[in-house]
Short mmCIF file of C-alpha atoms and ligand atoms in Angstrom, two decimals:
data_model
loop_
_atom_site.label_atom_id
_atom_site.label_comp_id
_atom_site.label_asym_id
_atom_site.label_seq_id
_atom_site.Cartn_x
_atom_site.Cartn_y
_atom_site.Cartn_z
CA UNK A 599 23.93 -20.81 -4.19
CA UNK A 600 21.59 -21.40 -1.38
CA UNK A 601 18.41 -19.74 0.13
CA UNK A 602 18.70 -15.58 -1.17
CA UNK A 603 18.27 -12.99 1.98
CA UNK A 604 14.61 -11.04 1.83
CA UNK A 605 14.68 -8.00 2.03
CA UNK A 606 11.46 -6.55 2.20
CA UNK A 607 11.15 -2.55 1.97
CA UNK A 608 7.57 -1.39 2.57
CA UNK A 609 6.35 2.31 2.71
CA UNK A 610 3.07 3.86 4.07
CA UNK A 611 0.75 5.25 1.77
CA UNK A 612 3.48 5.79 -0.75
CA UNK A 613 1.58 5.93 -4.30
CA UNK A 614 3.09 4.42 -7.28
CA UNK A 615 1.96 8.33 -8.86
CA UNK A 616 5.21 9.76 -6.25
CA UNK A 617 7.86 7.07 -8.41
CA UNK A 618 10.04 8.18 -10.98
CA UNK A 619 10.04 4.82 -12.04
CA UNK A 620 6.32 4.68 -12.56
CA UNK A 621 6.44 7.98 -14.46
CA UNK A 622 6.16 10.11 -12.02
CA UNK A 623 5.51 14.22 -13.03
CA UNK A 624 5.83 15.30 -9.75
CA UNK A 625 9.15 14.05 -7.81
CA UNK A 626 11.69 11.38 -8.60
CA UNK A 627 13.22 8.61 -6.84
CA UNK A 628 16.57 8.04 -8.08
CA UNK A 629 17.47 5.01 -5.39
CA UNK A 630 13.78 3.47 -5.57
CA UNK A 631 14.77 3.45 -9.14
CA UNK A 632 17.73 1.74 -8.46
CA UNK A 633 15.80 -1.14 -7.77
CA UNK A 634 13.25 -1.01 -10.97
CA UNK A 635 16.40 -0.29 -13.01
CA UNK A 636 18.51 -3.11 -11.81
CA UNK A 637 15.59 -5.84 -11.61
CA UNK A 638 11.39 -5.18 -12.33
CA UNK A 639 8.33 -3.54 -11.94
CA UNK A 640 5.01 -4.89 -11.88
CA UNK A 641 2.17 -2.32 -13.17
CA UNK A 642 -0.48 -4.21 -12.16
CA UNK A 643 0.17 -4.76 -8.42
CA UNK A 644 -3.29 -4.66 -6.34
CA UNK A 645 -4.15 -4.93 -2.67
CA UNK A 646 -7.08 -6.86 -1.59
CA UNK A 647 -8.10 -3.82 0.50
CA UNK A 648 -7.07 -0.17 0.61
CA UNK A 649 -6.20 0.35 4.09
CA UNK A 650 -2.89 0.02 6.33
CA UNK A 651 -3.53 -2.39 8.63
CA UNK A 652 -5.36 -5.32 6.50
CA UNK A 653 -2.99 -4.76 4.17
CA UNK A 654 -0.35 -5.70 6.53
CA UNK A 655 -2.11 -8.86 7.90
CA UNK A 656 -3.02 -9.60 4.14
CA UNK A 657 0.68 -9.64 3.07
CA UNK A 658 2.07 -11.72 6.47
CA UNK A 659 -0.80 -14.29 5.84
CA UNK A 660 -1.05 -14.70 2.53
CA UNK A 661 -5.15 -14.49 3.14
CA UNK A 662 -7.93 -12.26 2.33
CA UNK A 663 -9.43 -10.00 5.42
CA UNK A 664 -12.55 -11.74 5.71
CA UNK A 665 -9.82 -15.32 6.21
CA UNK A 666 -7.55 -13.81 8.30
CA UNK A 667 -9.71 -11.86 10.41
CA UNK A 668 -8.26 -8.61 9.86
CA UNK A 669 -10.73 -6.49 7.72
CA UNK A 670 -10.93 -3.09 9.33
CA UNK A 671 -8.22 -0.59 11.70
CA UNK A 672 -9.92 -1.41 14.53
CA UNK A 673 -9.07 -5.29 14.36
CA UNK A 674 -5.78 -6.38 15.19
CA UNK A 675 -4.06 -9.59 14.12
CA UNK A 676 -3.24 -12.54 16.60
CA UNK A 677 0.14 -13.66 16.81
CA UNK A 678 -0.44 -17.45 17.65
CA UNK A 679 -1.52 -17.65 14.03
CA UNK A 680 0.11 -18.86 11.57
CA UNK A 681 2.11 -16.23 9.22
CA UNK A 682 4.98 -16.18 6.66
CA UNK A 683 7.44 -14.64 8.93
CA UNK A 684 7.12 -17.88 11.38
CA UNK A 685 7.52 -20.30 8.34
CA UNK A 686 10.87 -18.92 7.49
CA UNK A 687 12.29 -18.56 11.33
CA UNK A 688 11.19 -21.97 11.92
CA UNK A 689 13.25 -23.23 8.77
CA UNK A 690 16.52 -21.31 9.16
CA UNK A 691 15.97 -17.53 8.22
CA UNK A 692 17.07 -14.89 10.66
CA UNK A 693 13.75 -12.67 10.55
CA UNK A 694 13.23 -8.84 11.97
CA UNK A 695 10.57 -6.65 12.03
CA UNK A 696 11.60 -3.14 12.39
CA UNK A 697 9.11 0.07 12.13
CA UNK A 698 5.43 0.18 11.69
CA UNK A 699 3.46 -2.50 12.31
CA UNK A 700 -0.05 -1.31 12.99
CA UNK A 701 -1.53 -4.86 13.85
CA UNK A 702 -1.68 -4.30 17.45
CA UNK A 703 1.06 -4.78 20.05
CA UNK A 704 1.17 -6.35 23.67
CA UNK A 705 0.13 -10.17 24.64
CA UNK A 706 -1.00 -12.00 21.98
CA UNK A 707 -0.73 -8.94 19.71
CA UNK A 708 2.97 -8.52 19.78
CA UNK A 709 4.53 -9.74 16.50
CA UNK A 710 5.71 -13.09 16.44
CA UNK A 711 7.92 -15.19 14.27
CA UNK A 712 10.58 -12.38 14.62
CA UNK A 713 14.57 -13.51 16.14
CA UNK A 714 14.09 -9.36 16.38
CA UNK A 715 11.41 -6.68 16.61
CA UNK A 716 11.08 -2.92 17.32
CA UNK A 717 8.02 -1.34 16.31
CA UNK A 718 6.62 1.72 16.42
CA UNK A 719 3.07 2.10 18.51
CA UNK A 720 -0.19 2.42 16.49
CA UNK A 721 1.03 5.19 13.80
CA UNK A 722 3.80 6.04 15.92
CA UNK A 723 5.52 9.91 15.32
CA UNK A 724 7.62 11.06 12.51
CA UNK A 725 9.67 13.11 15.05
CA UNK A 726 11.44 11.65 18.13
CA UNK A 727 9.48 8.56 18.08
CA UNK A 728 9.38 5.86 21.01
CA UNK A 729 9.04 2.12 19.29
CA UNK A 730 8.54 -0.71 21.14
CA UNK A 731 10.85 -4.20 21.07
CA UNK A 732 10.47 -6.97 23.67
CA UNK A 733 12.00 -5.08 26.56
CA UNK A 734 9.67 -2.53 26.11
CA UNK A 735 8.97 1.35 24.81
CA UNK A 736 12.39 3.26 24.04
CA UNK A 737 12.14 6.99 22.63
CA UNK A 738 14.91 7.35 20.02
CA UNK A 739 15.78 10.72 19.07
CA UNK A 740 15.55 11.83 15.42
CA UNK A 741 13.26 11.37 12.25
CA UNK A 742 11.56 8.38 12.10
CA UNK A 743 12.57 6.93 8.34
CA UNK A 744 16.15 7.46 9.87
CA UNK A 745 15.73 5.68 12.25
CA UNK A 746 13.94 2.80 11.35
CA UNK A 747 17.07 2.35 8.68
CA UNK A 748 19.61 2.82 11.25
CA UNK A 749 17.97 -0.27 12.96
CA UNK A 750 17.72 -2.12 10.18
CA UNK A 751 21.30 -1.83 9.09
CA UNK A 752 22.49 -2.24 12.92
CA UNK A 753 20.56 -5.36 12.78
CA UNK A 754 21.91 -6.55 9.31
CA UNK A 755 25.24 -5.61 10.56
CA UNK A 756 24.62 -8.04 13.76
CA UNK A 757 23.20 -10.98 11.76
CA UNK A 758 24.36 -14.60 11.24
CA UNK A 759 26.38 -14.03 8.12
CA UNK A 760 25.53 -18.12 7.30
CA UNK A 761 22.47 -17.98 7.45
CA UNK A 762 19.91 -15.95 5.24
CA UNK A 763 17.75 -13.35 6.61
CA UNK A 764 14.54 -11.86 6.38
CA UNK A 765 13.98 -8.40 7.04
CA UNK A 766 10.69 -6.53 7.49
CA UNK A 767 11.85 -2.76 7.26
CA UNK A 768 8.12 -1.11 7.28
CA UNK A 769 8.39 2.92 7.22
CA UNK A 770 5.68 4.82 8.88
CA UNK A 771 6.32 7.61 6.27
CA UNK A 772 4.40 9.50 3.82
CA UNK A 773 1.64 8.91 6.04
CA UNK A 774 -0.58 11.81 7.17
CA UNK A 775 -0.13 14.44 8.78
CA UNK A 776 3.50 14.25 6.65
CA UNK A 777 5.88 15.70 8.56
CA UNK A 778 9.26 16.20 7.22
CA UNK A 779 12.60 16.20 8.28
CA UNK A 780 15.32 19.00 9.00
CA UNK A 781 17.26 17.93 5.58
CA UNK A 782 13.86 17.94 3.08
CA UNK A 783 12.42 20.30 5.21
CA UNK A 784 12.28 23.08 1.89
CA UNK A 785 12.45 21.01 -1.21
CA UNK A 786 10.04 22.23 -3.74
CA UNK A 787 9.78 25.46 -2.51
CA UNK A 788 10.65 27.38 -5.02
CA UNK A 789 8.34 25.83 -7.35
CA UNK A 790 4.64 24.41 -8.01
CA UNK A 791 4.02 20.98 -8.16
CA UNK A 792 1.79 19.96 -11.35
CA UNK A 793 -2.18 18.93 -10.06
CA UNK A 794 -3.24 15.84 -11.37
CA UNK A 795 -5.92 16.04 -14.43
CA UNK A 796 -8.68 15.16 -12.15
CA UNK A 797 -7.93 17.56 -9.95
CA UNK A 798 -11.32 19.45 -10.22
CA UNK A 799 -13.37 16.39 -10.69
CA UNK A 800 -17.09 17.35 -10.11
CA UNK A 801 -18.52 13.92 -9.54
CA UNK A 802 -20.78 14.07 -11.98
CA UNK A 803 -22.61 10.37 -12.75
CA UNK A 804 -20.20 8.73 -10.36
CA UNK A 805 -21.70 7.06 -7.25
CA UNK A 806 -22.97 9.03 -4.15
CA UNK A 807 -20.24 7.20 -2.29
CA UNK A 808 -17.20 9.42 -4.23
CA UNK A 809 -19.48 12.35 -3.65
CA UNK A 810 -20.02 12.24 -0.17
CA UNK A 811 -16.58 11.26 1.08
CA UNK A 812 -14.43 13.01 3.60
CA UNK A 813 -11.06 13.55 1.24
CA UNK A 814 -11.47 16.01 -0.47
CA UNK A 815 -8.17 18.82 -0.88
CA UNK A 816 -10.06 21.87 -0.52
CA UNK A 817 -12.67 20.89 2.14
CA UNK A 818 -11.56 17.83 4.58
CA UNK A 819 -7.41 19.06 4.84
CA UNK A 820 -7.06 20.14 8.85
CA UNK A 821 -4.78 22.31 10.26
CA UNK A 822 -2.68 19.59 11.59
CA UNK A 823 -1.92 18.23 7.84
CA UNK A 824 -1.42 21.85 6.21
CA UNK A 825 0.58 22.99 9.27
CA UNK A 826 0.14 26.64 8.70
CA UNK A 827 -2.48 29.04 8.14
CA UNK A 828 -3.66 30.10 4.55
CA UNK A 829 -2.62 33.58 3.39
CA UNK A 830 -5.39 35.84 4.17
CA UNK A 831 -8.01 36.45 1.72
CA UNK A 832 -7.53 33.23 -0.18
CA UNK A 833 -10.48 31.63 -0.98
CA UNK A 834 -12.16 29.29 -3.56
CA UNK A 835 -9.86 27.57 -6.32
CA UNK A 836 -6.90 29.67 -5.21
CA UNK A 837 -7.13 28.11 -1.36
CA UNK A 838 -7.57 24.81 -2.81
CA UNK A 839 -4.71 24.96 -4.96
CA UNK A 840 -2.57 26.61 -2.51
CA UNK A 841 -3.70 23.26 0.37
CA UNK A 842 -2.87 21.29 -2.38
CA UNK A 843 0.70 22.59 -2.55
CA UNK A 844 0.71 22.49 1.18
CA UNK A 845 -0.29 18.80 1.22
CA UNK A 846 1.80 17.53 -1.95
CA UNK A 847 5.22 18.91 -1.04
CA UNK A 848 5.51 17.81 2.53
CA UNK A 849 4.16 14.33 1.48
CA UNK A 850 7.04 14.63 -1.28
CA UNK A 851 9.40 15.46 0.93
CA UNK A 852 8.69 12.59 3.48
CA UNK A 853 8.86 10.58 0.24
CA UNK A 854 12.29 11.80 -0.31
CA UNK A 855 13.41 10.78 2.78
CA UNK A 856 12.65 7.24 1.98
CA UNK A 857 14.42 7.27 -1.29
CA UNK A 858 17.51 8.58 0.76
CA UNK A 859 17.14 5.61 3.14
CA UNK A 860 16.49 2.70 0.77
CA UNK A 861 19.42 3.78 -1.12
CA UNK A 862 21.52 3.35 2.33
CA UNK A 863 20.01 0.20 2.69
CA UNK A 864 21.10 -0.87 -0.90
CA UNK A 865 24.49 0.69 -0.72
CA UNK A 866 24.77 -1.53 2.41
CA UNK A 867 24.29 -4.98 0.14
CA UNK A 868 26.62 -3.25 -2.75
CA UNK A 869 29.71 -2.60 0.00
CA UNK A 870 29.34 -6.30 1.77
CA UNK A 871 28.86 -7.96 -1.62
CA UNK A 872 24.78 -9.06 -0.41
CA UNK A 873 23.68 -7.24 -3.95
CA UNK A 874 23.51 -10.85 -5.82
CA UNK A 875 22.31 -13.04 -2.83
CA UNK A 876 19.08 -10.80 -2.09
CA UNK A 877 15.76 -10.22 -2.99
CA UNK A 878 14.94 -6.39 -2.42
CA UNK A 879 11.33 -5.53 -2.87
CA UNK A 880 10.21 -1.84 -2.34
CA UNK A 881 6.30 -1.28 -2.02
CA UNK A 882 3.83 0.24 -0.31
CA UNK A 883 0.77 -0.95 1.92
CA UNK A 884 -1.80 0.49 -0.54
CA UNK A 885 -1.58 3.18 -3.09
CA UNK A 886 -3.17 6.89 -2.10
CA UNK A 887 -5.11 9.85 -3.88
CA UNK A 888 -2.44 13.02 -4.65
CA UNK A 889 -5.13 15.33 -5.60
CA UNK A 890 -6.39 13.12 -8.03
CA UNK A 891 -10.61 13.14 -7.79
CA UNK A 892 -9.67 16.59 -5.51
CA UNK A 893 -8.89 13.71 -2.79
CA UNK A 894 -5.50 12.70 -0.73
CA UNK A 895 -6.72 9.44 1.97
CA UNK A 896 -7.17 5.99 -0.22
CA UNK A 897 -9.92 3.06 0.88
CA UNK A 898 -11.72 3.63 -2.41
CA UNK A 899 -11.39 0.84 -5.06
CA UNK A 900 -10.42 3.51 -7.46
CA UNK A 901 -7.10 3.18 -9.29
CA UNK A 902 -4.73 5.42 -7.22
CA UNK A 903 -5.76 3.87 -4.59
CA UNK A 904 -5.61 0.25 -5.60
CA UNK A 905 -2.71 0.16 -6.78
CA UNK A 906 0.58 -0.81 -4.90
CA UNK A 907 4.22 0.36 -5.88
CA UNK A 908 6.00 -2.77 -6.35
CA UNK A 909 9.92 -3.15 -7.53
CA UNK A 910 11.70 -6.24 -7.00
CA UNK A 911 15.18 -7.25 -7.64
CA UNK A 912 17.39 -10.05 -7.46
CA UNK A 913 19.89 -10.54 -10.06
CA UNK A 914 20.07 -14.26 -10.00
CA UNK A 915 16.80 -14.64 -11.83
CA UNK A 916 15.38 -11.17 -13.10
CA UNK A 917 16.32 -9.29 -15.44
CA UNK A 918 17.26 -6.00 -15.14
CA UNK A 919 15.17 -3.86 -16.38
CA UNK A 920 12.14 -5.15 -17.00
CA UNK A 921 8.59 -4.99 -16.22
CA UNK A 922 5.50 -6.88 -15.73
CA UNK A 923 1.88 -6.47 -16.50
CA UNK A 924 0.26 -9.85 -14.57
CA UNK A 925 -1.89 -8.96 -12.03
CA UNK A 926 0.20 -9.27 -8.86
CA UNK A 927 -1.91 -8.91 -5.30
CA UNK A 928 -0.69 -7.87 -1.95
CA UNK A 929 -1.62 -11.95 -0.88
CA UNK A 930 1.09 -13.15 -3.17
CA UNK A 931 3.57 -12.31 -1.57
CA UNK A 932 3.74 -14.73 1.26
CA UNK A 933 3.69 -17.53 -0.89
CA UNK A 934 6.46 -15.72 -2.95
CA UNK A 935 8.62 -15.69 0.27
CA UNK A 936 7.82 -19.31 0.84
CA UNK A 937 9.01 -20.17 -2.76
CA UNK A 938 12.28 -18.30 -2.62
CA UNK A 939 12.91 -20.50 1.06
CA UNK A 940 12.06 -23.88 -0.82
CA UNK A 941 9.45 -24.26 1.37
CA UNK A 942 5.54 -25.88 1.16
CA UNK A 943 2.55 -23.45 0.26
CA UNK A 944 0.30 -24.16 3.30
CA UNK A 945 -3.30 -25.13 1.73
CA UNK A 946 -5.20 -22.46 3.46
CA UNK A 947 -2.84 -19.73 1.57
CA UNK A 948 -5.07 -17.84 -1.52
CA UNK A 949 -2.52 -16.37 -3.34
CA UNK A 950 0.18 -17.66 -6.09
CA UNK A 951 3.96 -17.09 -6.07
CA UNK A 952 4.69 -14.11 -7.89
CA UNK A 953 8.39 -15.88 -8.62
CA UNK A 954 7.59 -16.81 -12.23
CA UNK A 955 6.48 -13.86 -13.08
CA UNK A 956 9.65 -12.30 -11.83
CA UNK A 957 11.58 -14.80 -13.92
CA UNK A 958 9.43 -13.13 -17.41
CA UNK A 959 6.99 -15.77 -17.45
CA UNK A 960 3.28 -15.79 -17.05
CA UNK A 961 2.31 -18.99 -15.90
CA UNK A 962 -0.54 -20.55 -17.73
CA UNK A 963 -3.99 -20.28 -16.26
CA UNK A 964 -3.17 -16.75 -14.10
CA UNK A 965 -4.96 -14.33 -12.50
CA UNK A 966 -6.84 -11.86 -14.86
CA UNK A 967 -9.24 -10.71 -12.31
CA UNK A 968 -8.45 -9.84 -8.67
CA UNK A 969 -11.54 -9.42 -5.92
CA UNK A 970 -11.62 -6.51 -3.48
CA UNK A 971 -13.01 -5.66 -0.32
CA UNK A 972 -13.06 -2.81 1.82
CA UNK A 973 -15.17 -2.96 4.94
CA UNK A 974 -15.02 -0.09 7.03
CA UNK A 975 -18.35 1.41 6.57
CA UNK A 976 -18.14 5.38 6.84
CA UNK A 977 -15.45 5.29 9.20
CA UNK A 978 -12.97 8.61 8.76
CA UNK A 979 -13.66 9.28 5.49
CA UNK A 980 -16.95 8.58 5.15
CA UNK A 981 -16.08 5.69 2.55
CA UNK A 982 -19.01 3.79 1.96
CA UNK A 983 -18.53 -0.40 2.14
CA UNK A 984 -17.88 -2.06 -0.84
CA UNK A 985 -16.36 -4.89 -3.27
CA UNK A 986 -15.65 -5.29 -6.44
CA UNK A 987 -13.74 -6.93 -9.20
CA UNK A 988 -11.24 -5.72 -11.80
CA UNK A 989 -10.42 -7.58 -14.55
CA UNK A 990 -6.76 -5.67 -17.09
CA UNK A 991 -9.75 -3.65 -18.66
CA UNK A 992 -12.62 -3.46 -16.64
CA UNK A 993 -13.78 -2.45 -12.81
CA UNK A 994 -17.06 -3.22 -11.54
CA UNK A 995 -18.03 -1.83 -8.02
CA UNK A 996 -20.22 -2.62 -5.54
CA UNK A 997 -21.14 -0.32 -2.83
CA UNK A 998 -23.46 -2.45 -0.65
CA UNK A 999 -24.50 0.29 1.56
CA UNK A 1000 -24.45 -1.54 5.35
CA UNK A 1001 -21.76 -1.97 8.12
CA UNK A 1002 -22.63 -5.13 8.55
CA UNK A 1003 -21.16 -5.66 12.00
CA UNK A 1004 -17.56 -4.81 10.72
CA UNK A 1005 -15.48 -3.70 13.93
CA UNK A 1006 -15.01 0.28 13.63
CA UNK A 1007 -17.57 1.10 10.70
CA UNK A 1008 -20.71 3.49 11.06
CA UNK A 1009 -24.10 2.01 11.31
CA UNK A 1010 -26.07 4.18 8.95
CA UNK A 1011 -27.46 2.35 5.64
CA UNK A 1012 -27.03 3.69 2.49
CA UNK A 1013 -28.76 2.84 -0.72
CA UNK A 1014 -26.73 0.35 -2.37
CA UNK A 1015 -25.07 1.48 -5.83
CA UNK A 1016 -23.03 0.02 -8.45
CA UNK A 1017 -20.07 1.43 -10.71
CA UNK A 1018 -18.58 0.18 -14.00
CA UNK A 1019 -15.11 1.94 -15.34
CA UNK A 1020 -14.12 0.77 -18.82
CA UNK A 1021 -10.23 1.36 -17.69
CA UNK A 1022 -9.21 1.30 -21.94
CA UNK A 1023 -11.85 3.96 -22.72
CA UNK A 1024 -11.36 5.76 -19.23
CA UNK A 1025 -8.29 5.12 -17.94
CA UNK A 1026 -9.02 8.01 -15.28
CA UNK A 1027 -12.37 6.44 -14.07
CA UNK A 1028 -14.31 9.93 -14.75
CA UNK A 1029 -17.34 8.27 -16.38
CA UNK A 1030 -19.30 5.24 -14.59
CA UNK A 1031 -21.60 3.51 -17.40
CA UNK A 1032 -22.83 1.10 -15.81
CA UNK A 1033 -26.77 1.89 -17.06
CA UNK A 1034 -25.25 2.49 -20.40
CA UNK A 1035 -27.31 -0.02 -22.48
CA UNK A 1036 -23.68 -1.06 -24.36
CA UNK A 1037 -21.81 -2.11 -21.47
CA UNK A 1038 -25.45 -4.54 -20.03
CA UNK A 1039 -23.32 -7.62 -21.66
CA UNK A 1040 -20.14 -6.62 -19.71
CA UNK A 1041 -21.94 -5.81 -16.48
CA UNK A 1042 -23.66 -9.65 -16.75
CA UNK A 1043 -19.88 -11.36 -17.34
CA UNK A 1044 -18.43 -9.26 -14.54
CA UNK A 1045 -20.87 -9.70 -12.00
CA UNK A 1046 -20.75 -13.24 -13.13
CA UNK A 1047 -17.21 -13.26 -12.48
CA UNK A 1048 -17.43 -10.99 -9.31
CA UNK A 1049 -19.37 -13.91 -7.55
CA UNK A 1050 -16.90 -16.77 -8.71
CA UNK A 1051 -14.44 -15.11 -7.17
CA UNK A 1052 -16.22 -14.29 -3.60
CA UNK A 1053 -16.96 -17.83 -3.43
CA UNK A 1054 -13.44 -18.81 -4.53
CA UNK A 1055 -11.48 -16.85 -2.07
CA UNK A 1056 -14.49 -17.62 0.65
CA UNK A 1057 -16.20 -14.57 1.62
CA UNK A 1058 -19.61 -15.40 -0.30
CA UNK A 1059 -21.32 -16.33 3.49
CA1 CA B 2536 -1.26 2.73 4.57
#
């Protein structure tokens, strides 16, 4: 057995909440599923920082923002650097990038370290979409999940069958404004989805950071993302349900779109007999609120939003079935790609090789805390700056209240604020006791442990 293929299957804003195999009450996912069911699923998978873009550069790199440069939307990532993608063309893999990138594009910003790209501009469009390869912009005609599968197969179809590949297939979908296509255009309609138990959330003793943001369901929802106009007279709780049903069902049914496509991709492996020889991963470039705080957007270091979807197979070494509760981070999984290819970990990498964890074990001395950072300072959302550190039962936040010079963020201070969630005792982060006299002893070890790890991943300047 030599090298397995990648195959790397990465959504856009797709929470873990919208995955039958996370529990999901709302929608299932049979051929997401597939992969959970036939290999593992990690419940503690973080990103370093809740927004599309860094995420992206985070996961190529294998570095935090502040390392690889890439900490806001507005910054873009520079292809003469160094990335995972380039490590594995340069040692054999046949590599393609195919959908949304959202790290720039032309000159230096075109992706690199790809035999094959076609990417979609900026956000690119659900409908009819032009993407971009190295000959230029080409408007395809259809829905955009479609598509980007139909290249990716085309391309898997086209490969080097001796040598192993490495495919990027990065959908644009369920990204605002969630537009769905022809076939999922009227699932759910007969019926209402469930709101989440926070639903209503008041705000009360949390941080004037959750209270002033731009997210909210009932207040911040445009006409672009709810599409059509309210039934007249609506107003109060019965409008905000009835935008919430608006917003959750066409974000579902871009979500079941996806499921459609990754099973085509997966059938594709099962019919040319790939199923063994590849590592499929399905996850998304951050997690997102369904209603839960009232909010949909993400940036926040709240759970929902934290958290990343992540389902891995690859029957050689996992077992099916299974599950994992290690703290996995989005800048693990370069070095996991390097691993798989038998190749070095470069030395200015910061994450670990999630492949021992895949094979059941938990390798002696790792992570129990993760560091986050999100640094776009009342941009959008009005989502205040801030870091923070979770540990498997605690949260500590910091919302340092300045922009401080980070490319796209709002220069208006804010008076800094703190927020503690004991995740055992408040799983649904409703109560922040961080003056509560009890928790003094954990604040002191976190913050303790907060700063070990700034200055451990480098961003304590
Ligand atoms: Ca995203």
């Amino acid at each position: 057995m030599g090298r397995p293929n990648i195959l790397f299957i990465m959504s856009d804003d797709h929470a873990a909440q919208a995955m039958s195999c996370y529990g999901s009450r709302i929608n299932e996912t049979p051929n997401i599923d597939r992969i959970a069911q036939d290999g593992m699923i990690f419940h503690n998978c973080f990103c370093t920082n809740s927004i599309c873009t860094p995420s992206r550069a985070n996961i190529l790199t294998g570095q935090y923002s502040h390392r690889n440069g890439v900490k806001t939307l507005a910054d873009k990532f520079d292809g003469r650097n160094p990335h995972v993608a380039k490590m594995l063309q340069l040692d054999g893999y046949q590599t393609a990038m195919i959908g949304k990138w959202h790290l720039g594009h032309g000159g230096v910003y075109d992706p690199t370290g790809f035999d094959y790209w076609n990417v979609l501009p900026g956000q690119g469009l659900y409908h009819n979409p032009e993407l971009i390869d190295k000959d230029g912009p080409k408007v395809y005609d259809g829905y955009v999940t479609d598509i980007i599968t139909d290249l990716s197969l085309a391309w898997l179809k086209d490969r080097d069958a001796d040598r192993p590949f490495f495919l990027m297939c990065h959908h644009k979908a369920p990204h605002r404004p969630w537009d769905p296509d022809e076939k999922h255009m009227h699932l759910y309609e007969d019926l209402d989805i469930p709101e989440p138990e926070t639903f209503n959330d008041d705000y009360a003793n949390r941080s004037n950071a959750a209270k002033e943001a731009k997210m909210r369901i009932d207040r911040d929802l445009n006409a672009r993302d709810l599409k059509i106009e309210p039934p007249e007279g609506l107003t109060g709780q019965a409008l905000k349900k009835w935008k919430y049903q608006r917003y959750i069902k066409d974000y579902l049914r871009c979500v079941a779109s996806i499921d459609d496509n990754v099973g085509r991709l997966l059938d594709y492996l099962d019919e040319e007999g790939l199923t063994d020889d590849t590592l499929v991963i399905y996850t998304s470039d951050q997690g997102f609120f369904l209603g839960e705080h009232g909010w949909y957007d993400k940036r926040f270091m709240y759970e929902e939003s934290l958290r990343m979807p992540f389902a891995v197979r690859y029957p050689r070494e996992i077992q099916p079935g299974s599950s994992c509760d290690a703290i996995a981070l989005n800048v693990d999984f370069a070095e996991t790609f390097l691993d798989y290819a038998g190749l070095p970990i470069p030395g200015d990498m910061q994450g670990n090789s999630l492949r021992p964890l895949f094979n059941g074990e938990t390798p002696e001395g790792w992570q129990t805390s993760l560091y986050y950072r999100y640094w776009m300072h009342l941009a959008h959302h009005y989502v205040c700056a801030h870091y923070g550190v979770r540990t498997h039962r605690y949260k500590l936040i910091y919302y340092y209240g300045e922009a401080l010079g980070a490319t796209g963020s709002v220069d208006e201070p804010k008076t800094p604020e703190w927020e503690l969630f004991d995740l055992q005792s408040d799983p649904l982060e409703m109560k922040n006791v961080y003056d509560e006299p009890a928790y003094a002893d954990v604040v002191k070890t976190l913050k303790e442990e907060l700063y070990r790890l700034k200055k451990e991943v480098g961003d304590d300047e």
